[in-house]
Tab-separated table of C-alpha atoms in Angstrom:
chain	number	residue	atom	x	y	z
A	1227	MET	CA	23.573	7.973	-17.821
A	1228	SER	CA	23.684	4.303	-18.729
A	1229	HIS	CA	27.337	4.217	-17.702
A	1230	VAL	CA	26.543	5.492	-14.210
A	1231	LYS	CA	23.670	3.070	-13.819
A	1232	SER	CA	25.876	0.143	-14.797
A	1233	ASN	CA	28.410	1.025	-12.141
A	1234	SER	CA	25.673	1.349	-9.530
A	1235	ASP	CA	24.170	-2.014	-10.402
A	1236	SER	CA	27.550	-3.753	-10.361
A	1237	SER	CA	28.372	-2.216	-6.981
A	1238	ALA	CA	25.091	-3.439	-5.516
A	1239	SER	CA	25.692	-6.875	-6.985
A	1240	PHE	CA	29.183	-6.922	-5.500
A	1241	ASN	CA	27.887	-6.063	-2.030
A	1242	GLN	CA	25.151	-8.679	-2.197
A	1243	ALA	CA	27.566	-11.378	-3.347
A	1244	THR	CA	30.113	-10.500	-0.701
A	1245	ILE	CA	27.708	-10.512	2.220
A	1246	GLY	CA	25.443	-13.283	1.058
A	1247	GLY	CA	22.396	-11.167	1.880
A	1248	PRO	CA	20.429	-8.086	0.812
A	1249	THR	CA	22.102	-4.904	-0.341
A	1250	THR	CA	20.859	-2.980	2.718
A	1251	ALA	CA	23.877	-4.160	4.729
A	1252	PRO	CA	25.581	-2.192	7.515
A	1253	SER	CA	27.714	0.725	6.368
A	1254	PHE	CA	30.858	-1.126	7.406
A	1255	VAL	CA	30.225	-3.790	4.807
A	1256	SER	CA	29.022	-1.523	2.049
A	1257	ASP	CA	32.268	0.442	2.249
A	1258	GLN	CA	33.984	-2.025	-0.061
A	1259	PRO	CA	36.269	-0.311	-2.607
A	1260	LYS	CA	35.424	-0.513	-6.260
A	1261	ASP	CA	37.785	-2.014	-8.781
A	1262	VAL	CA	39.484	1.152	-10.026
A	1263	SER	CA	41.105	-0.587	-12.957
A	1264	ALA	CA	37.704	-1.896	-14.088
A	1265	GLU	CA	36.226	1.619	-13.861
A	1266	LYS	CA	39.038	3.017	-15.970
A	1267	CYS	CA	38.596	0.378	-18.660
A	1268	GLU	CA	34.834	0.862	-18.717
A	1269	SER	CA	35.216	4.635	-18.980
A	1270	ALA	CA	37.641	4.275	-21.851
A	1271	ALA	CA	35.306	1.898	-23.659
A	1272	SER	CA	32.422	4.360	-23.363
A	1273	GLY	CA	34.456	7.139	-24.933
A	1274	ASP	CA	34.029	9.494	-21.982
A	1275	GLN	CA	36.916	11.921	-22.463
A	1276	ASP	CA	36.524	13.412	-18.977
A	1277	SER	CA	36.823	9.981	-17.383
A	1278	GLN	CA	39.965	9.255	-19.407
A	1279	ASP	CA	41.596	12.447	-18.133
A	1280	ILE	CA	41.150	11.517	-14.451
A	1281	ALA	CA	44.530	11.326	-12.723
A	1282	TYR	CA	45.175	8.428	-10.361
A	1283	PRO	CA	48.101	9.516	-8.158
A	1284	GLN	CA	50.737	6.977	-7.328
A	1285	PRO	CA	50.843	5.985	-3.651
A	1286	LYS	CA	53.705	7.323	-1.586
A	1287	TRP	CA	56.512	4.983	-0.580
A	1288	TYR	CA	55.008	4.336	2.844
A	1289	GLU	CA	51.385	3.857	1.711
A	1290	SER	CA	49.543	0.625	0.991
A	1291	LYS	CA	49.824	-0.409	-2.660
A	1292	SER	CA	47.645	-2.583	-4.876
A	1293	LEU	CA	48.884	-5.744	-6.603
A	1294	GLU	CA	45.542	-6.665	-8.169
A	1295	HIS	CA	47.296	-7.498	-11.430
A	1296	LYS	CA	48.834	-10.553	-9.772
A	1297	PRO	CA	46.619	-13.670	-9.926
A	1298	VAL	CA	44.909	-15.243	-6.929
A	1299	ASP	CA	46.066	-18.741	-5.945
A	1300	GLY	CA	49.369	-17.890	-7.632
A	1301	SER	CA	53.015	-18.402	-6.727
A	1302	PHE	CA	53.467	-15.025	-5.040
A	1303	GLY	CA	50.622	-15.872	-2.677
A	1304	TRP	CA	52.613	-18.858	-1.408
A	1305	ALA	CA	55.576	-16.566	-0.793
A	1306	VAL	CA	53.248	-14.448	1.384
A	1307	VAL	CA	52.166	-17.624	3.211
A	1308	ALA	CA	55.763	-18.688	3.844
A	1309	SER	CA	56.701	-15.264	5.213
A	1310	GLY	CA	53.623	-15.245	7.466
A	1311	CYS	CA	54.521	-18.695	8.776
A	1312	PHE	CA	58.024	-17.515	9.741
A	1313	MET	CA	56.612	-14.368	11.361
A	1314	LEU	CA	54.242	-16.357	13.582
A	1315	MET	CA	56.963	-18.886	14.302
A	1316	PHE	CA	58.931	-16.216	16.173
A	1317	SER	CA	56.189	-13.889	17.438
A	1318	MET	CA	53.970	-16.600	18.928
A	1319	GLY	CA	56.951	-18.906	19.461
A	1320	CYS	CA	58.488	-16.392	21.852
A	1321	VAL	CA	55.169	-16.084	23.676
A	1322	ASN	CA	54.910	-19.871	23.985
A	1323	SER	CA	58.491	-20.192	25.246
A	1324	TYR	CA	58.105	-17.641	28.057
A	1325	GLY	CA	57.600	-20.476	30.550
A	1326	SER	CA	61.305	-21.269	30.267
A	1327	TYR	CA	62.198	-17.736	31.370
A	1328	GLN	CA	59.564	-17.743	34.116
A	1329	THR	CA	61.068	-20.834	35.740
A	1330	LYS	CA	64.558	-19.332	35.699
A	1331	TYR	CA	63.314	-15.976	36.990
A	1332	HIS	CA	61.574	-17.668	39.921
A	1333	ILE	CA	64.495	-19.899	40.893
A	1334	GLU	CA	67.445	-17.516	40.506
A	1335	GLN	CA	66.729	-13.891	39.633
A	1336	PHE	CA	63.565	-13.185	41.630
A	1337	PRO	CA	63.178	-15.961	44.232
A	1338	ASP	CA	61.095	-13.711	46.495
A	1339	GLU	CA	58.476	-12.992	43.829
A	1340	ASP	CA	55.304	-15.074	43.534
A	1341	MET	CA	54.835	-17.161	40.400
A	1342	SER	CA	51.551	-15.329	39.809
A	1343	THR	CA	53.465	-12.032	39.608
A	1344	LEU	CA	56.033	-13.433	37.178
A	1345	SER	CA	53.289	-15.029	35.081
A	1346	TRP	CA	51.953	-11.538	34.305
A	1347	ILE	CA	54.883	-11.032	31.915
A	1348	GLY	CA	53.642	-13.873	29.715
A	1349	THR	CA	50.013	-12.865	30.175
A	1350	LEU	CA	50.805	-9.312	29.043
A	1351	GLN	CA	52.562	-10.648	25.945
A	1352	PHE	CA	49.454	-12.381	24.627
A	1353	ALA	CA	46.864	-9.951	26.011
A	1354	VAL	CA	48.456	-6.719	24.744
A	1355	MET	CA	49.181	-8.342	21.387
A	1356	ASN	CA	45.443	-8.925	20.972
A	1357	LEU	CA	44.425	-5.566	22.460
A	1358	PHE	CA	46.682	-3.763	19.967
A	1359	GLY	CA	44.969	-5.598	17.100
A	1360	ILE	CA	42.771	-2.645	16.048
A	1361	PRO	CA	45.657	-0.143	15.659
A	1362	SER	CA	47.657	-2.828	13.862
A	1363	GLY	CA	44.819	-3.455	11.424
A	1364	ILE	CA	44.440	0.268	10.718
A	1365	LEU	CA	48.185	0.679	10.132
A	1366	CYS	CA	48.175	-2.348	7.845
A	1367	GLU	CA	45.418	-0.776	5.712
A	1368	ARG	CA	46.913	2.711	5.491
A	1369	PHE	CA	50.615	1.927	5.217
A	1370	ASP	CA	52.674	-0.531	3.249
A	1371	SER	CA	52.333	-3.846	5.079
A	1372	ARG	CA	56.018	-4.555	4.459
A	1373	LEU	CA	56.900	-1.448	6.451
A	1374	VAL	CA	54.435	-2.316	9.241
A	1375	THR	CA	55.756	-5.862	9.683
A	1376	PHE	CA	59.388	-4.706	9.458
A	1377	VAL	CA	58.856	-2.140	12.232
A	1378	GLY	CA	57.025	-4.782	14.280
A	1379	GLY	CA	59.951	-7.184	14.001
A	1380	VAL	CA	62.423	-4.503	15.043
A	1381	ILE	CA	60.295	-3.602	18.082
A	1382	MET	CA	60.086	-7.270	19.103
A	1383	GLY	CA	63.832	-7.809	18.813
A	1384	VAL	CA	64.786	-4.554	20.537
A	1385	ALA	CA	62.322	-5.308	23.361
A	1386	LEU	CA	64.015	-8.651	24.049
A	1387	ILE	CA	67.490	-7.108	23.890
A	1388	ILE	CA	66.526	-4.336	26.346
A	1389	ALA	CA	64.883	-6.947	28.602
A	1390	SER	CA	68.187	-8.796	28.798
A	1391	PHE	CA	69.582	-5.900	30.836
A	1392	CYS	CA	66.534	-5.621	33.147
A	1393	ASP	CA	67.551	-8.250	35.678
A	1394	ASP	CA	66.928	-6.135	38.781
A	1395	ALA	CA	63.152	-5.499	38.703
A	1396	VAL	CA	60.121	-7.447	37.512
A	1397	TRP	CA	58.268	-4.274	36.461
A	1398	LYS	CA	60.989	-3.548	33.919
A	1399	LEU	CA	60.494	-6.994	32.384
A	1400	MET	CA	56.736	-6.403	32.286
A	1401	ILE	CA	57.326	-3.248	30.236
A	1402	THR	CA	59.978	-4.663	27.885
A	1403	GLN	CA	59.535	-8.431	27.548
A	1404	GLY	CA	55.792	-8.064	28.161
A	1405	ILE	CA	54.177	-4.896	26.759
A	1406	MET	CA	56.827	-3.629	24.324
A	1407	PHE	CA	57.349	-7.069	22.788
A	1408	ALA	CA	53.572	-7.527	22.492
A	1409	ILE	CA	53.122	-4.266	20.551
A	1410	GLY	CA	55.732	-5.359	18.030
A	1411	ALA	CA	54.232	-8.852	17.843
A	1412	SER	CA	50.813	-7.373	17.075
A	1413	LEU	CA	52.249	-5.368	14.152
A	1414	VAL	CA	53.473	-8.697	12.786
A	1415	PHE	CA	50.634	-11.000	13.833
A	1416	ILE	CA	47.657	-9.085	12.377
A	1417	PRO	CA	49.106	-8.656	8.841
A	1418	ALA	CA	50.463	-12.224	8.821
A	1419	THR	CA	47.040	-13.715	9.598
A	1420	SER	CA	44.936	-11.377	7.445
A	1421	ILE	CA	46.876	-10.647	4.249
A	1422	PRO	CA	47.210	-14.265	2.979
A	1423	SER	CA	43.401	-14.405	2.593
A	1424	GLN	CA	43.660	-11.695	-0.091
A	1425	TRP	CA	45.854	-13.932	-2.234
A	1426	PHE	CA	43.660	-17.046	-2.292
A	1427	THR	CA	40.105	-18.137	-2.989
A	1428	SER	CA	39.849	-21.920	-3.411
A	1429	LYS	CA	42.902	-22.596	-1.225
A	1430	ARG	CA	42.317	-19.856	1.345
A	1431	ALA	CA	41.728	-22.186	4.306
A	1432	LEU	CA	44.875	-24.183	3.550
A	1433	ALA	CA	46.964	-21.020	3.143
A	1434	VAL	CA	45.834	-19.503	6.445
A	1435	GLY	CA	46.222	-22.892	8.134
A	1436	ILE	CA	49.871	-23.067	7.071
A	1437	VAL	CA	50.468	-19.532	8.346
A	1438	VAL	CA	49.001	-20.130	11.791
A	1439	ALA	CA	50.792	-23.487	11.953
A	1440	GLY	CA	53.938	-21.374	12.282
A	1441	SER	CA	53.078	-20.661	15.913
A	1442	GLY	CA	52.881	-24.388	16.636
A	1443	ILE	CA	56.156	-25.033	14.838
A	1444	GLY	CA	57.766	-22.256	16.859
A	1445	GLY	CA	56.502	-23.835	20.065
A	1446	LEU	CA	58.016	-27.176	19.041
A	1447	TRP	CA	61.601	-26.022	18.591
A	1448	LEU	CA	61.920	-22.581	20.147
A	1449	THR	CA	61.025	-23.741	23.671
A	1450	PRO	CA	63.750	-26.428	23.895
A	1451	ALA	CA	66.190	-24.059	22.160
A	1452	THR	CA	65.402	-21.393	24.769
A	1453	ASP	CA	65.879	-23.938	27.574
A	1454	SER	CA	69.287	-24.830	26.176
A	1455	MET	CA	70.396	-21.198	25.807
A	1456	ILE	CA	69.249	-20.341	29.344
A	1457	GLU	CA	71.026	-23.359	30.807
A	1458	ASN	CA	74.327	-22.714	29.012
A	1459	LEU	CA	74.390	-18.912	28.572
A	1460	GLY	CA	71.880	-17.484	31.066
A	1461	THR	CA	68.672	-15.537	30.508
A	1462	GLY	CA	70.499	-12.369	29.394
A	1463	TRP	CA	72.229	-13.898	26.418
A	1464	ALA	CA	69.212	-16.070	25.603
A	1465	LEU	CA	67.134	-12.885	25.242
A	1466	ARG	CA	69.817	-11.096	23.201
A	1467	ILE	CA	70.356	-13.987	20.787
A	1468	THR	CA	66.610	-14.478	20.336
A	1469	GLY	CA	66.130	-10.742	19.750
A	1470	ILE	CA	68.810	-10.636	17.050
A	1471	ILE	CA	67.357	-13.706	15.304
A	1472	VAL	CA	63.846	-12.215	15.443
A	1473	ILE	CA	65.022	-8.984	13.781
A	1474	ALA	CA	66.967	-10.852	11.075
A	1475	VAL	CA	64.280	-13.396	10.152
A	1476	ASN	CA	61.421	-10.915	10.302
A	1477	SER	CA	63.295	-8.348	8.188
A	1478	VAL	CA	63.623	-10.867	5.358
A	1479	SER	CA	60.069	-12.189	5.749
A	1480	SER	CA	58.573	-8.678	5.698
A	1481	LEU	CA	59.773	-8.183	2.103
A	1482	PHE	CA	57.066	-10.593	0.899
A	1483	MET	CA	54.196	-9.514	3.185
A	1484	ARG	CA	52.332	-7.387	0.638
A	1485	ASN	CA	48.665	-6.463	0.352
A	1486	ARG	CA	47.034	-7.576	-2.877
A	1487	LEU	CA	44.184	-5.067	-2.532
A	1488	LYS	CA	44.445	-1.391	-1.683
A	1489	VAL	CA	41.788	-0.197	0.767
A	1490	ARG	CA	40.027	3.070	-0.022
A	1491	GLY	CA	40.389	5.796	2.591
A	1492	ARG	CA	37.488	6.554	4.923
A	1493	ASP	CA	36.466	9.196	7.439
A	1494	LYS	CA	36.110	6.895	10.443
A	1495	ILE	CA	39.327	5.512	11.884
A	1496	VAL	CA	37.480	2.487	13.253
A	1497	ASP	CA	34.008	1.599	11.980
A	1498	PHE	CA	32.147	-0.283	14.720
A	1499	SER	CA	28.995	-0.705	12.628
A	1500	ILE	CA	29.953	-4.335	12.048
A	1501	PHE	CA	28.759	-4.972	15.606
A	1502	ARG	CA	25.229	-4.456	14.242
A	1503	ASP	CA	25.690	-7.661	12.246
A	1504	ILE	CA	24.426	-10.581	14.365
A	1505	ARG	CA	26.919	-12.918	12.688
A	1506	PHE	CA	29.854	-10.888	13.964
A	1507	LEU	CA	28.360	-10.889	17.463
A	1508	PHE	CA	28.198	-14.689	17.370
A	1509	ILE	CA	31.841	-14.899	16.221
A	1510	PHE	CA	32.887	-12.378	18.856
A	1511	ALA	CA	31.116	-14.252	21.657
A	1512	GLY	CA	32.529	-17.557	20.407
A	1513	GLY	CA	35.999	-16.035	20.351
A	1514	VAL	CA	35.679	-14.857	23.968
A	1515	CYS	CA	34.480	-18.274	25.164
A	1516	GLY	CA	36.985	-20.249	23.100
A	1517	THR	CA	39.968	-18.181	24.232
A	1518	THR	CA	38.785	-18.364	27.857
A	1519	ALA	CA	38.919	-22.162	27.615
A	1520	TYR	CA	41.989	-22.413	25.384
A	1521	PHE	CA	44.851	-22.022	27.866
A	1522	THR	CA	43.677	-24.262	30.738
A	1523	PRO	CA	44.834	-27.543	29.125
A	1524	LEU	CA	48.126	-25.933	28.093
A	1525	PHE	CA	48.850	-24.633	31.598
A	1526	SER	CA	47.223	-27.291	33.797
A	1527	LEU	CA	47.682	-30.603	31.961
A	1528	PRO	CA	51.421	-30.857	32.852
A	1529	SER	CA	50.746	-30.075	36.533
A	1530	PHE	CA	47.875	-32.576	36.516
A	1531	ALA	CA	50.206	-35.276	35.154
A	1532	ILE	CA	52.727	-34.675	37.951
A	1533	GLN	CA	50.404	-34.155	40.916
A	1534	ILE	CA	47.537	-36.533	40.135
A	1535	THR	CA	49.051	-39.331	38.058
A	1536	GLY	CA	52.568	-39.169	39.533
A	1537	LYS	CA	54.338	-38.737	36.220
A	1538	SER	CA	57.803	-37.236	35.823
A	1539	LYS	CA	58.542	-33.639	34.809
A	1540	SER	CA	59.863	-34.858	31.463
A	1541	PHE	CA	56.529	-36.586	30.756
A	1542	SER	CA	54.618	-33.420	31.579
A	1543	THR	CA	56.859	-31.442	29.224
A	1544	ASN	CA	56.245	-34.025	26.508
A	1545	LEU	CA	52.492	-33.450	26.846
A	1546	ILE	CA	52.973	-29.819	25.822
A	1547	THR	CA	55.143	-30.968	22.908
A	1548	ILE	CA	52.380	-33.356	21.855
A	1549	ILE	CA	49.775	-30.575	21.983
A	1550	ASN	CA	51.999	-28.237	19.920
A	1551	ALA	CA	52.730	-30.955	17.346
A	1552	ALA	CA	49.082	-31.982	17.066
A	1553	SER	CA	48.043	-28.325	16.837
A	1554	THR	CA	50.446	-27.788	13.943
A	1555	VAL	CA	48.999	-30.784	12.096
A	1556	GLY	CA	45.445	-29.700	12.927
A	1557	ARG	CA	45.870	-26.195	11.547
A	1558	VAL	CA	47.083	-27.524	8.200
A	1559	ALA	CA	44.640	-30.443	8.068
A	1560	THR	CA	41.587	-28.269	8.689
A	1561	GLY	CA	42.739	-26.119	5.794
A	1562	GLN	CA	42.307	-29.193	3.588
A	1563	VAL	CA	39.002	-30.304	5.106
A	1564	ALA	CA	37.296	-26.885	5.294
A	1565	PRO	CA	36.763	-26.477	1.507
A	1566	LEU	CA	34.936	-29.829	1.504
A	1567	MET	CA	32.761	-29.336	4.617
A	1568	GLY	CA	32.510	-25.548	4.630
A	1569	ASN	CA	34.537	-23.193	6.803
A	1570	ILE	CA	31.832	-22.505	9.410
A	1571	ASN	CA	30.845	-26.166	9.607
A	1572	THR	CA	34.460	-27.159	10.189
A	1573	LEU	CA	34.928	-24.437	12.812
A	1574	SER	CA	31.867	-25.694	14.707
A	1575	VAL	CA	33.029	-29.312	14.581
A	1576	CYS	CA	36.521	-28.367	15.794
A	1577	THR	CA	35.244	-26.514	18.868
A	1578	PHE	CA	32.762	-29.288	19.668
A	1579	ILE	CA	35.399	-32.052	19.588
A	1580	ALA	CA	37.877	-29.863	21.503
A	1581	SER	CA	35.291	-29.458	24.270
A	1582	LEU	CA	34.665	-33.220	24.315
A	1583	SER	CA	38.396	-33.897	24.657
A	1584	ILE	CA	38.367	-31.857	27.885
A	1585	LEU	CA	35.093	-33.120	29.362
A	1586	VAL	CA	35.238	-36.752	28.203
A	1587	LEU	CA	38.944	-37.649	28.016
A	1588	TRP	CA	40.474	-35.451	30.733
A	1589	LEU	CA	37.801	-34.886	33.398
A	1590	PRO	CA	36.840	-38.471	34.390
A	1591	PHE	CA	40.153	-40.296	33.846
A	1592	HIS	CA	43.622	-40.321	35.435
A	1593	ALA	CA	45.287	-42.913	33.205
A	1594	THR	CA	48.391	-42.214	31.133
A	1595	GLY	CA	46.727	-43.283	27.888
A	1596	THR	CA	43.784	-40.925	28.268
A	1597	LEU	CA	46.114	-38.014	29.078
A	1598	ILE	CA	48.037	-38.634	25.869
A	1599	ALA	CA	44.786	-39.062	23.929
A	1600	CYS	CA	43.466	-35.794	25.375
A	1601	ALA	CA	46.668	-33.969	24.371
A	1602	ILE	CA	46.463	-35.309	20.806
A	1603	VAL	CA	42.734	-34.717	20.257
A	1604	TYR	CA	42.723	-31.305	21.929
A	1605	GLY	CA	45.815	-30.216	19.996
A	1606	LEU	CA	44.358	-31.295	16.653
A	1607	PHE	CA	41.013	-29.565	17.042
A	1608	CYS	CA	41.977	-26.454	19.025
A	1609	GLY	CA	44.427	-25.850	16.167
A	1610	GLY	CA	41.459	-25.808	13.795
A	1611	PHE	CA	39.660	-23.323	16.051
A	1612	ILE	CA	42.633	-20.924	15.876
A	1613	GLY	CA	43.275	-21.347	12.157
A	1614	LEU	CA	39.753	-21.058	10.784
A	1615	LEU	CA	38.610	-17.803	12.384
A	1616	PRO	CA	40.447	-15.542	9.868
A	1617	VAL	CA	39.123	-17.674	6.999
A	1618	VAL	CA	35.517	-17.377	8.186
A	1619	MET	CA	35.926	-13.604	8.550
A	1620	ALA	CA	37.190	-13.336	4.977
A	1621	GLU	CA	34.344	-15.501	3.690
A	1622	LEU	CA	31.620	-13.469	5.396
A	1623	TRP	CA	32.901	-9.901	4.974
A	1624	GLY	CA	35.394	-10.048	2.129
A	1625	VAL	CA	39.125	-9.458	2.156
A	1626	HIS	CA	39.301	-5.684	1.583
A	1627	ARG	CA	39.068	-4.720	5.269
A	1628	ILE	CA	39.941	-8.038	6.826
A	1629	ALA	CA	42.877	-6.576	8.787
A	1630	THR	CA	40.679	-4.200	10.815
A	1631	ILE	CA	37.898	-6.791	11.193
A	1632	ILE	CA	40.366	-9.315	12.602
A	1633	GLY	CA	41.747	-6.562	14.827
A	1634	LEU	CA	38.246	-6.055	16.242
A	1635	LEU	CA	37.858	-9.803	16.727
A	1636	TYR	CA	41.083	-10.022	18.714
A	1637	ILE	CA	39.514	-7.809	21.365
A	1638	ALA	CA	37.584	-10.998	22.132
A	1639	ASN	CA	40.871	-12.865	22.452
A	1640	PHE	CA	42.120	-10.173	24.834
A	1641	ALA	CA	39.023	-10.539	27.004
A	1642	GLY	CA	39.269	-14.330	26.973
A	1643	THR	CA	42.961	-14.241	27.860
A	1644	MET	CA	42.447	-11.888	30.788
A	1645	VAL	CA	39.564	-13.999	32.106
A	1646	GLY	CA	40.577	-17.555	31.245
A	1647	ALA	CA	44.000	-18.370	32.662
A	1648	PRO	CA	43.724	-16.258	35.859
A	1649	SER	CA	40.224	-17.587	36.584
A	1650	SER	CA	41.258	-21.173	35.980
A	1651	GLY	CA	44.215	-20.748	38.348
A	1652	ALA	CA	42.030	-19.090	40.983
A	1653	ILE	CA	39.481	-21.918	40.745
A	1654	LEU	CA	42.252	-24.480	41.202
A	1655	ASP	CA	43.653	-22.645	44.250
A	1656	ASN	CA	40.416	-21.643	45.986
A	1657	VAL	CA	37.903	-24.302	44.964
A	1658	GLY	CA	40.215	-27.224	44.295
A	1659	HIS	CA	42.666	-26.243	47.060
A	1660	GLY	CA	45.585	-26.730	44.682
A	1661	THR	CA	45.070	-30.472	44.268
A	1662	ASN	CA	41.571	-31.004	42.820
A	1663	PHE	CA	41.703	-30.106	39.132
A	1664	LYS	CA	38.102	-31.061	38.301
A	1665	PRO	CA	36.553	-27.605	38.879
A	1666	SER	CA	39.063	-25.910	36.560
A	1667	ILE	CA	38.674	-28.701	33.965
A	1668	ILE	CA	34.895	-28.224	34.019
A	1669	PHE	CA	35.416	-24.448	33.713
A	1670	SER	CA	37.498	-24.927	30.559
A	1671	GLY	CA	35.273	-27.590	29.009
A	1672	VAL	CA	32.053	-25.639	29.549
A	1673	PHE	CA	33.462	-22.461	28.006
A	1674	MET	CA	34.717	-24.401	24.972
A	1675	MET	CA	31.255	-25.934	24.623
A	1676	CYS	CA	29.751	-22.424	24.808
A	1677	ALA	CA	32.064	-21.424	21.951
A	1678	PHE	CA	30.627	-24.314	19.938
A	1679	VAL	CA	27.081	-23.105	20.667
A	1680	PHE	CA	27.871	-19.597	19.401
A	1681	PHE	CA	29.554	-20.923	16.252
A	1682	ALA	CA	26.553	-23.200	15.667
A	1683	LEU	CA	24.305	-20.130	15.927
A	1684	LEU	CA	26.601	-18.398	13.430
A	1685	ARG	CA	26.123	-21.301	11.065
A	1686	VAL	CA	22.311	-21.176	11.400
A	1687	SER	CA	22.202	-17.394	10.972
A	1688	THR	CA	24.349	-17.655	7.845
A	1689	ASN	CA	22.433	-20.534	6.265
A	1690	PRO	CA	19.635	-22.297	8.197
A	1691	LYS	CA	19.486	-25.239	5.765
A	1692	PRO	CA	20.928	-28.396	7.345
A	1693	PHE	CA	23.520	-30.562	5.584
A	1694	THR	CA	24.694	-27.613	3.492
A	1695	LYS	CA	28.302	-26.603	3.006
A	1696	VAL	CA	28.686	-23.265	4.804
């Protein structure tokens, strides 16, 4: 009897420590798996013969496996980080480089199609990738994450190769380069952003920051590389070469993308009880607002530089390069700062300064210097916004089910993507008549400020004491 009571007390203590609150937490949180190896050792120590005879079946080749014997903050964890960085470099890098294809499609292949129609290919890439986050998280929990990421890389590469032969209809590109690629990217993106948190404690923010910096690095070199391939070889061969490289690099990287913790099976495929936790609602609302605001500077700042300040096309392209470079630095730098300030504190500061860069540096000024300053400041701090969300999720709800929790969060990204960029473009066309960017700038800045408000509420609901590391 004392043995059973000890297990019960330790489980309650585990739940309370993980949540940072009382043990009467939502069922989603209390479904944390026990340390099986600890139970076995404790049973053996107590001399319980029946407990010693319990058989623990080995997982099948395709099932998720536990590597709890490997230390946290160890060398294998950095191998996981490196593989995740390469995965995001090509999954998000291809999404970021779609603008190169869109320009070529509009000029040569589909001159009669509106740019808004062609832009749906890129919109579908990011939106479907986020919408497919829940199934990706479930697959990552129930199957070997190496297998999930390998299949995702193959789907991405095959989608691009098939798209290279779809030069006669835009709807075919929407299905292949848009939806099919996005499904594969989601199978890569969710494990790559969630699994590294299992391998680190003190350096978790830095590890996740390096992983998500891969998307910025991909944007830095993959976009000009795509431009060069399109110019010299055409869109068909650019897609084929990129698809082959994606399959090759992702196949190698997937070998190291391994779960450290095995998640216990459950009856519910998706447990939505986490939505009863007010802290998750604040993160979800902040994610919707932040993603709604996120793309306006990326899409509109280059056009603003050309139309309003009279700058050249090369200057406008350099602004995007500056944002990508600053974002890469910001994602790594916030990983160093977050352990000192607290993850939620740092997330709140990043969204606040990102909103100020839009409303204070971009909105009232037309000078070259302020445009460059806006690109640098926005890139640095929006990078922190992207990189810290997975870290905050792991801190608040543990790492055992982080894949499905992040999958639920990326529904917010899907909503923000579907609302943000189209709404900003419609405001520019209908309110600003295509030349007045101020309404769309205000739209973006206000939504980013709303994201800050929700993250500030998250901070207060987590720990109301001021000047405390949270």
